[in-house]
mmCIF file of C-alpha atoms and ligand atoms in Angstrom:
data_model
loop_
_atom_site.group_PDB
_atom_site.id
_atom_site.type_symbol
_atom_site.label_atom_id
_atom_site.label_comp_id
_atom_site.label_asym_id
_atom_site.label_seq_id
_atom_site.Cartn_x
_atom_site.Cartn_y
_atom_site.Cartn_z
ATOM 1 C CA UNK A 1 13.462 18.137 -43.013
ATOM 2 C CA UNK A 2 17.458 17.364 -44.661
ATOM 3 C CA UNK A 3 18.471 14.701 -45.991
ATOM 4 C CA UNK A 4 20.797 12.999 -43.742
ATOM 5 C CA UNK A 5 19.674 11.004 -40.207
ATOM 6 C CA UNK A 6 22.785 10.192 -38.073
ATOM 7 C CA UNK A 7 24.175 6.269 -38.415
ATOM 8 C CA UNK A 8 21.996 4.650 -35.158
ATOM 9 C CA UNK A 9 24.590 1.735 -33.241
ATOM 10 C CA UNK A 10 25.481 0.316 -30.291
ATOM 11 C CA UNK A 11 28.911 0.001 -28.043
ATOM 12 C CA UNK A 12 30.000 -4.285 -28.844
ATOM 13 C CA UNK A 13 32.109 -6.643 -27.642
ATOM 14 C CA UNK A 14 35.633 -7.383 -29.333
ATOM 15 C CA UNK A 15 35.394 -11.131 -27.287
ATOM 16 C CA UNK A 16 35.898 -12.745 -31.025
ATOM 17 C CA UNK A 17 38.068 -10.418 -32.545
ATOM 18 C CA UNK A 18 37.477 -7.075 -33.795
ATOM 19 C CA UNK A 19 36.309 -8.039 -36.953
ATOM 20 C CA UNK A 20 33.757 -10.578 -36.040
ATOM 21 C CA UNK A 21 32.164 -7.576 -33.534
ATOM 22 C CA UNK A 22 31.633 -5.416 -36.036
ATOM 23 C CA UNK A 23 29.619 -7.841 -37.255
ATOM 24 C CA UNK A 24 27.938 -8.626 -33.983
ATOM 25 C CA UNK A 25 26.046 -4.729 -34.688
ATOM 26 C CA UNK A 26 25.273 -5.065 -38.048
ATOM 27 C CA UNK A 27 22.735 -8.414 -37.469
ATOM 28 C CA UNK A 28 21.557 -6.174 -34.677
ATOM 29 C CA UNK A 29 20.646 -3.363 -37.069
ATOM 30 C CA UNK A 30 23.184 -0.874 -36.382
ATOM 31 C CA UNK A 31 24.596 1.462 -39.293
ATOM 32 C CA UNK A 32 27.608 2.743 -36.633
ATOM 33 C CA UNK A 33 29.071 0.958 -33.603
ATOM 34 C CA UNK A 34 31.747 1.461 -30.702
ATOM 35 C CA UNK A 35 34.329 -0.922 -29.161
ATOM 36 C CA UNK A 36 36.799 -1.252 -26.044
ATOM 37 C CA UNK A 37 40.204 -1.468 -28.941
ATOM 38 C CA UNK A 38 41.510 -3.582 -25.550
ATOM 39 C CA UNK A 39 40.801 -4.047 -22.085
ATOM 40 C CA UNK A 40 39.095 -1.210 -21.002
ATOM 41 C CA UNK A 41 40.485 -1.388 -16.620
ATOM 42 C CA UNK A 42 43.697 -1.096 -17.560
ATOM 43 C CA UNK A 43 46.846 1.123 -19.613
ATOM 44 C CA UNK A 44 48.535 -1.822 -21.139
ATOM 45 C CA UNK A 45 49.988 -1.575 -25.056
ATOM 46 C CA UNK A 46 48.565 -4.743 -25.898
ATOM 47 C CA UNK A 47 49.836 -6.583 -29.582
ATOM 48 C CA UNK A 48 47.052 -7.287 -31.350
ATOM 49 C CA UNK A 49 46.570 -8.903 -33.715
ATOM 50 C CA UNK A 50 46.566 -6.723 -37.199
ATOM 51 C CA UNK A 51 45.278 -8.588 -39.600
ATOM 52 C CA UNK A 52 41.569 -8.996 -37.972
ATOM 53 C CA UNK A 53 41.738 -5.368 -37.567
ATOM 54 C CA UNK A 54 41.617 -4.797 -41.453
ATOM 55 C CA UNK A 55 39.301 -7.431 -41.629
ATOM 56 C CA UNK A 56 37.036 -5.495 -39.649
ATOM 57 C CA UNK A 57 38.151 -1.711 -41.588
ATOM 58 C CA UNK A 58 37.567 -4.766 -44.954
ATOM 59 C CA UNK A 59 33.495 -5.170 -44.245
ATOM 60 C CA UNK A 60 32.996 -1.945 -43.299
ATOM 61 C CA UNK A 61 33.591 -0.519 -45.834
ATOM 62 C CA UNK A 62 31.790 -2.738 -47.445
ATOM 63 C CA UNK A 63 29.107 -2.081 -45.865
ATOM 64 C CA UNK A 64 29.713 1.759 -45.309
ATOM 65 C CA UNK A 65 28.914 1.633 -41.461
ATOM 66 C CA UNK A 66 31.683 4.094 -39.674
ATOM 67 C CA UNK A 67 32.692 2.443 -36.117
ATOM 68 C CA UNK A 68 34.527 4.783 -32.902
ATOM 69 C CA UNK A 69 36.776 3.306 -30.156
ATOM 70 C CA UNK A 70 36.383 3.804 -26.574
ATOM 71 C CA UNK A 71 39.283 4.402 -24.462
ATOM 72 C CA UNK A 72 39.050 2.384 -21.206
ATOM 73 C CA UNK A 73 38.410 3.990 -18.244
ATOM 74 C CA UNK A 74 41.847 4.954 -16.446
ATOM 75 C CA UNK A 75 42.555 7.333 -19.078
ATOM 76 C CA UNK A 76 43.411 10.694 -18.362
ATOM 77 C CA UNK A 77 44.723 13.372 -20.754
ATOM 78 C CA UNK A 78 44.548 15.260 -16.859
ATOM 79 C CA UNK A 79 46.857 13.028 -15.035
ATOM 80 C CA UNK A 80 50.048 15.486 -14.355
ATOM 81 C CA UNK A 81 53.818 14.712 -16.195
ATOM 82 C CA UNK A 82 56.049 16.130 -13.160
ATOM 83 C CA UNK A 83 53.321 14.998 -10.115
ATOM 84 C CA UNK A 84 53.744 11.301 -11.538
ATOM 85 C CA UNK A 85 56.425 10.706 -14.720
ATOM 86 C CA UNK A 86 54.964 6.790 -14.666
ATOM 87 C CA UNK A 87 51.567 7.284 -14.999
ATOM 88 C CA UNK A 88 51.752 9.741 -17.531
ATOM 89 C CA UNK A 89 54.165 7.585 -19.854
ATOM 90 C CA UNK A 90 51.397 5.034 -19.407
ATOM 91 C CA UNK A 91 49.029 6.888 -20.744
ATOM 92 C CA UNK A 92 50.422 8.703 -23.607
ATOM 93 C CA UNK A 93 51.840 4.603 -24.494
ATOM 94 C CA UNK A 94 48.047 3.613 -23.847
ATOM 95 C CA UNK A 95 46.840 6.393 -25.680
ATOM 96 C CA UNK A 96 48.930 6.159 -29.082
ATOM 97 C CA UNK A 97 48.309 2.918 -29.201
ATOM 98 C CA UNK A 98 44.806 3.223 -28.841
ATOM 99 C CA UNK A 99 44.984 5.311 -32.290
ATOM 100 C CA UNK A 100 47.561 2.856 -33.888
ATOM 101 C CA UNK A 101 43.937 -0.360 -32.993
ATOM 102 C CA UNK A 102 41.326 2.286 -34.200
ATOM 103 C CA UNK A 103 43.413 3.604 -37.868
ATOM 104 C CA UNK A 104 44.130 -0.594 -38.290
ATOM 105 C CA UNK A 105 39.757 -1.275 -38.091
ATOM 106 C CA UNK A 106 39.247 1.806 -40.480
ATOM 107 C CA UNK A 107 37.334 3.961 -37.068
ATOM 108 C CA UNK A 108 37.169 7.733 -37.282
ATOM 109 C CA UNK A 109 38.917 7.906 -33.621
ATOM 110 C CA UNK A 110 39.697 6.821 -30.442
ATOM 111 C CA UNK A 111 37.323 9.138 -27.984
ATOM 112 C CA UNK A 112 38.475 10.636 -24.729
ATOM 113 C CA UNK A 113 36.612 11.977 -22.014
ATOM 114 C CA UNK A 114 38.257 15.112 -21.446
ATOM 115 C CA UNK A 115 40.251 14.799 -18.103
ATOM 116 C CA UNK A 116 39.392 14.647 -14.339
ATOM 117 C CA UNK A 117 41.702 17.069 -12.434
ATOM 118 C CA UNK A 118 41.213 17.808 -8.806
ATOM 119 C CA UNK A 119 44.275 19.552 -7.543
ATOM 120 C CA UNK A 120 44.517 23.024 -6.482
ATOM 121 C CA UNK A 121 44.477 25.215 -9.746
ATOM 122 C CA UNK A 122 42.439 24.637 -12.153
ATOM 123 C CA UNK A 123 44.764 25.945 -15.398
ATOM 124 C CA UNK A 124 47.057 23.085 -13.897
ATOM 125 C CA UNK A 125 44.742 21.070 -15.277
ATOM 126 C CA UNK A 126 44.448 22.346 -18.066
ATOM 127 C CA UNK A 127 47.681 23.015 -19.317
ATOM 128 C CA UNK A 128 48.214 19.391 -18.571
ATOM 129 C CA UNK A 129 45.406 18.246 -20.597
ATOM 130 C CA UNK A 130 47.183 20.072 -24.154
ATOM 131 C CA UNK A 131 51.135 18.544 -22.485
ATOM 132 C CA UNK A 132 49.200 14.849 -23.382
ATOM 133 C CA UNK A 133 48.254 15.732 -25.282
ATOM 134 C CA UNK A 134 50.082 16.877 -28.101
ATOM 135 C CA UNK A 135 52.702 14.467 -26.959
ATOM 136 C CA UNK A 136 50.323 11.456 -27.786
ATOM 137 C CA UNK A 137 50.039 13.750 -31.012
ATOM 138 C CA UNK A 138 53.372 15.304 -32.386
ATOM 139 C CA UNK A 139 54.217 11.434 -33.366
ATOM 140 C CA UNK A 140 50.494 10.326 -34.283
ATOM 141 C CA UNK A 141 50.285 10.433 -38.636
ATOM 142 C CA UNK A 142 47.760 8.211 -38.753
ATOM 143 C CA UNK A 143 44.041 9.234 -40.171
ATOM 144 C CA UNK A 144 42.241 7.460 -36.826
ATOM 145 C CA UNK A 145 41.351 11.475 -34.607
ATOM 146 C CA UNK A 146 41.080 11.838 -30.479
ATOM 147 C CA UNK A 147 37.729 12.710 -29.778
ATOM 148 C CA UNK A 148 37.835 14.519 -27.230
ATOM 149 C CA UNK A 149 34.335 13.513 -25.423
ATOM 150 C CA UNK A 150 32.396 15.690 -22.767
ATOM 151 C CA UNK A 151 32.430 15.359 -19.162
ATOM 152 C CA UNK A 152 28.748 15.504 -17.230
ATOM 153 C CA UNK A 153 30.696 16.994 -14.314
ATOM 154 C CA UNK A 154 30.150 13.825 -10.910
ATOM 155 C CA UNK A 155 34.360 13.716 -11.053
ATOM 156 C CA UNK A 156 35.409 17.523 -11.628
ATOM 157 C CA UNK A 157 33.982 20.051 -12.339
ATOM 158 C CA UNK A 158 35.706 20.509 -16.107
ATOM 159 C CA UNK A 159 35.120 19.800 -19.790
ATOM 160 C CA UNK A 160 31.552 20.752 -19.162
ATOM 161 C CA UNK A 161 30.987 23.391 -21.616
ATOM 162 C CA UNK A 162 31.574 23.537 -25.518
ATOM 163 C CA UNK A 163 33.514 26.375 -24.755
ATOM 164 C CA UNK A 164 35.798 24.559 -22.966
ATOM 165 C CA UNK A 165 36.610 21.733 -25.188
ATOM 166 C CA UNK A 166 37.563 24.389 -27.972
ATOM 167 C CA UNK A 167 39.870 25.859 -26.439
ATOM 168 C CA UNK A 168 41.984 22.547 -26.099
ATOM 169 C CA UNK A 169 41.620 21.588 -28.373
ATOM 170 C CA UNK A 170 42.734 24.770 -31.208
ATOM 171 C CA UNK A 171 45.451 25.237 -28.135
ATOM 172 C CA UNK A 172 47.227 21.603 -28.305
ATOM 173 C CA UNK A 173 49.779 22.385 -31.348
ATOM 174 C CA UNK A 174 47.680 18.923 -33.405
ATOM 175 C CA UNK A 175 44.265 20.744 -33.248
ATOM 176 C CA UNK A 176 43.236 18.407 -36.873
ATOM 177 C CA UNK A 177 43.739 14.989 -35.222
ATOM 178 C CA UNK A 178 41.519 16.055 -32.558
ATOM 179 C CA UNK A 179 37.794 16.182 -32.997
ATOM 180 C CA UNK A 180 34.644 15.647 -30.774
ATOM 181 C CA UNK A 181 32.435 12.684 -28.937
ATOM 182 C CA UNK A 182 29.457 15.110 -28.341
ATOM 183 C CA UNK A 183 28.211 12.663 -25.048
ATOM 184 C CA UNK A 184 23.667 13.615 -25.154
ATOM 185 C CA UNK A 185 23.462 11.920 -21.474
ATOM 186 C CA UNK A 186 26.325 14.440 -20.216
ATOM 187 C CA UNK A 187 25.367 17.198 -21.603
ATOM 188 C CA UNK A 188 22.833 17.647 -20.719
ATOM 189 C CA UNK A 189 23.292 15.642 -16.256
ATOM 190 C CA UNK A 190 25.874 19.242 -16.989
ATOM 191 C CA UNK A 191 23.331 21.464 -17.543
ATOM 192 C CA UNK A 192 24.590 22.551 -20.563
ATOM 193 C CA UNK A 193 21.750 21.347 -22.527
ATOM 194 C CA UNK A 194 18.148 20.952 -21.277
ATOM 195 C CA UNK A 195 16.704 19.363 -23.185
ATOM 196 C CA UNK A 196 14.412 22.937 -23.667
ATOM 197 C CA UNK A 197 17.107 24.878 -24.880
ATOM 198 C CA UNK A 198 18.429 22.611 -27.830
ATOM 199 C CA UNK A 199 18.517 26.169 -29.994
ATOM 200 C CA UNK A 200 20.492 28.147 -28.050
ATOM 201 C CA UNK A 201 22.496 24.589 -27.621
ATOM 202 C CA UNK A 202 23.029 24.829 -31.642
ATOM 203 C CA UNK A 203 23.944 28.619 -31.555
ATOM 204 C CA UNK A 204 26.446 27.780 -29.775
ATOM 205 C CA UNK A 205 28.358 25.368 -30.335
ATOM 206 C CA UNK A 206 27.496 27.082 -34.357
ATOM 207 C CA UNK A 207 29.339 29.996 -32.873
ATOM 208 C CA UNK A 208 32.515 28.513 -31.097
ATOM 209 C CA UNK A 209 32.923 26.652 -34.114
ATOM 210 C CA UNK A 210 32.259 23.029 -32.189
ATOM 211 C CA UNK A 211 29.065 21.456 -33.881
ATOM 212 C CA UNK A 212 32.154 21.532 -37.721
ATOM 213 C CA UNK A 213 34.790 19.461 -35.224
ATOM 214 C CA UNK A 214 31.764 16.590 -34.255
ATOM 215 C CA UNK A 215 32.409 13.848 -35.359
ATOM 216 C CA UNK A 216 30.336 10.829 -32.412
ATOM 217 C CA UNK A 217 27.670 10.769 -30.827
ATOM 218 C CA UNK A 218 27.732 9.658 -27.780
ATOM 219 C CA UNK A 219 23.364 8.279 -27.918
ATOM 220 C CA UNK A 220 21.872 8.263 -24.208
ATOM 221 C CA UNK A 221 19.523 9.449 -22.392
ATOM 222 C CA UNK A 222 20.115 9.907 -18.862
ATOM 223 C CA UNK A 223 18.621 8.767 -15.446
ATOM 224 C CA UNK A 224 18.987 11.799 -13.415
ATOM 225 C CA UNK A 225 17.998 15.559 -14.364
ATOM 226 C CA UNK A 226 19.462 17.837 -16.065
ATOM 227 C CA UNK A 227 21.913 19.831 -13.816
ATOM 228 C CA UNK A 228 22.260 16.497 -11.270
ATOM 229 C CA UNK A 229 25.971 16.047 -12.502
ATOM 230 C CA UNK A 230 25.602 12.639 -12.823
ATOM 231 C CA UNK A 231 26.431 9.823 -15.057
ATOM 232 C CA UNK A 232 24.432 7.598 -15.564
ATOM 233 C CA UNK A 233 22.715 6.518 -18.689
ATOM 234 C CA UNK A 234 18.995 4.971 -19.334
ATOM 235 C CA UNK A 235 17.669 3.472 -22.302
ATOM 236 C CA UNK A 236 16.450 6.165 -24.711
ATOM 237 C CA UNK A 237 12.535 7.695 -24.177
ATOM 238 C CA UNK A 238 13.619 5.703 -20.144
ATOM 239 C CA UNK A 239 14.925 9.408 -18.597
ATOM 240 C CA UNK A 240 15.333 12.309 -17.915
ATOM 241 C CA UNK A 241 16.254 13.318 -21.068
ATOM 242 C CA UNK A 242 13.178 11.820 -22.810
ATOM 243 C CA UNK A 243 12.467 10.937 -27.161
ATOM 244 C CA UNK A 244 11.336 13.622 -27.771
ATOM 245 C CA UNK A 245 14.114 15.682 -27.167
ATOM 246 C CA UNK A 246 17.045 13.641 -28.210
ATOM 247 C CA UNK A 247 14.384 14.138 -31.423
ATOM 248 C CA UNK A 248 14.604 17.265 -31.773
ATOM 249 C CA UNK A 249 19.203 17.577 -31.539
ATOM 250 C CA UNK A 250 18.707 14.638 -33.769
ATOM 251 C CA UNK A 251 17.134 15.678 -35.816
ATOM 252 C CA UNK A 252 19.457 19.001 -36.699
ATOM 253 C CA UNK A 253 22.035 19.935 -39.028
ATOM 254 C CA UNK A 254 25.750 18.933 -37.124
ATOM 255 C CA UNK A 255 24.101 14.956 -36.631
ATOM 256 C CA UNK A 256 23.461 14.177 -39.745
ATOM 257 C CA UNK A 257 25.529 11.386 -40.647
ATOM 258 C CA UNK A 258 27.392 11.041 -37.846
ATOM 259 C CA UNK A 259 28.249 7.795 -36.119
ATOM 260 C CA UNK A 260 25.353 7.705 -33.027
ATOM 261 C CA UNK A 261 26.257 5.154 -30.582
ATOM 262 C CA UNK A 262 23.828 4.287 -27.467
ATOM 263 C CA UNK A 263 26.164 2.992 -24.338
ATOM 264 C CA UNK A 264 22.598 2.112 -22.770
ATOM 265 C CA UNK A 265 21.639 -0.597 -20.671
ATOM 266 C CA UNK A 266 21.587 -4.298 -22.067
ATOM 267 C CA UNK A 267 17.270 -3.808 -21.739
ATOM 268 C CA UNK A 268 15.816 -6.950 -20.496
ATOM 269 C CA UNK A 269 15.395 -8.724 -24.868
ATOM 270 C CA UNK A 270 19.548 -9.272 -24.572
ATOM 271 C CA UNK A 271 19.952 -7.307 -27.247
ATOM 272 C CA UNK A 272 20.566 -3.134 -28.059
ATOM 273 C CA UNK A 273 18.697 -4.590 -31.331
ATOM 274 C CA UNK A 274 14.964 -3.368 -30.301
ATOM 275 C CA UNK A 275 16.328 -0.338 -29.241
ATOM 276 C CA UNK A 276 18.910 0.298 -32.062
ATOM 277 C CA UNK A 277 15.268 -0.162 -34.311
ATOM 278 C CA UNK A 278 13.745 2.902 -32.465
ATOM 279 C CA UNK A 279 16.200 5.190 -32.054
ATOM 280 C CA UNK A 280 16.713 5.520 -35.731
ATOM 281 C CA UNK A 281 12.314 5.656 -35.891
ATOM 282 C CA UNK A 282 13.336 9.122 -33.979
ATOM 283 C CA UNK A 283 16.159 10.038 -36.023
ATOM 284 C CA UNK A 284 14.263 9.618 -39.889
ATOM 285 C CA UNK A 285 11.256 11.331 -37.812
ATOM 286 C CA UNK A 286 9.010 8.172 -37.677
ATOM 287 C CA UNK A 287 9.497 7.355 -34.269
ATOM 288 C CA UNK A 288 6.810 4.963 -32.352
HETATM 289 ZN ZN1 LIG B 301 29.838 8.382 -23.548
#
């Protein structure tokens, strides 16, 4: 039995600022948290309150509570620079801004989905992702990482396999500025993890050196079965993955000590407090 357990937390709102978001997370019993650095529905560049962000960072340091930022929904690393220059530049500027905010808040990094490409030539999609990552990271000198998240395959059949994630990181000019965020629901929906092949998944990640760069986890159950390619998060233990499979994954060495953030629907009780408690107990091997 390992001594380190994942730091269970949840996604929180920044409605009252970054510092208040961290305080709200701590009040819920979270040991980590995730937030949107700005409006999640657009690719704006936010002139953020640096003092508030630094207060958040200081609080998290005191509490020993790591955090991650999540880039806005429209962020697409596979945006085509030659076909839509303006959209490419907007995406790059937004990502740099996300990293700046994450850094000021003392976060581990900013989570970004692998990318969606719907053009004729899938290779072009991968090239676009590399070009976008290189452009963002060329000028980025902060400590916050870009954390690439595995996809479920609901919009495009890419960014699902550990091989792809590892290759994209390796093919950029700045692999040291990139880490991974593993979403349990996406892994399940994509079919790379069925809940019964956990050892195989762990072995593969080790062979590929994927776990070495794992920095965060999105801890979600799934509303749909394995391999369904449907990205619908369910509360822990209430979906098709189930508590036992999630527990066996969380108990594995690569997950120890990492922020593991719930992105599940807010339960009827109105907060994630009980679910955090439940998942924390599960992670510590004391599932009730
Ligand atoms: Zn996620």
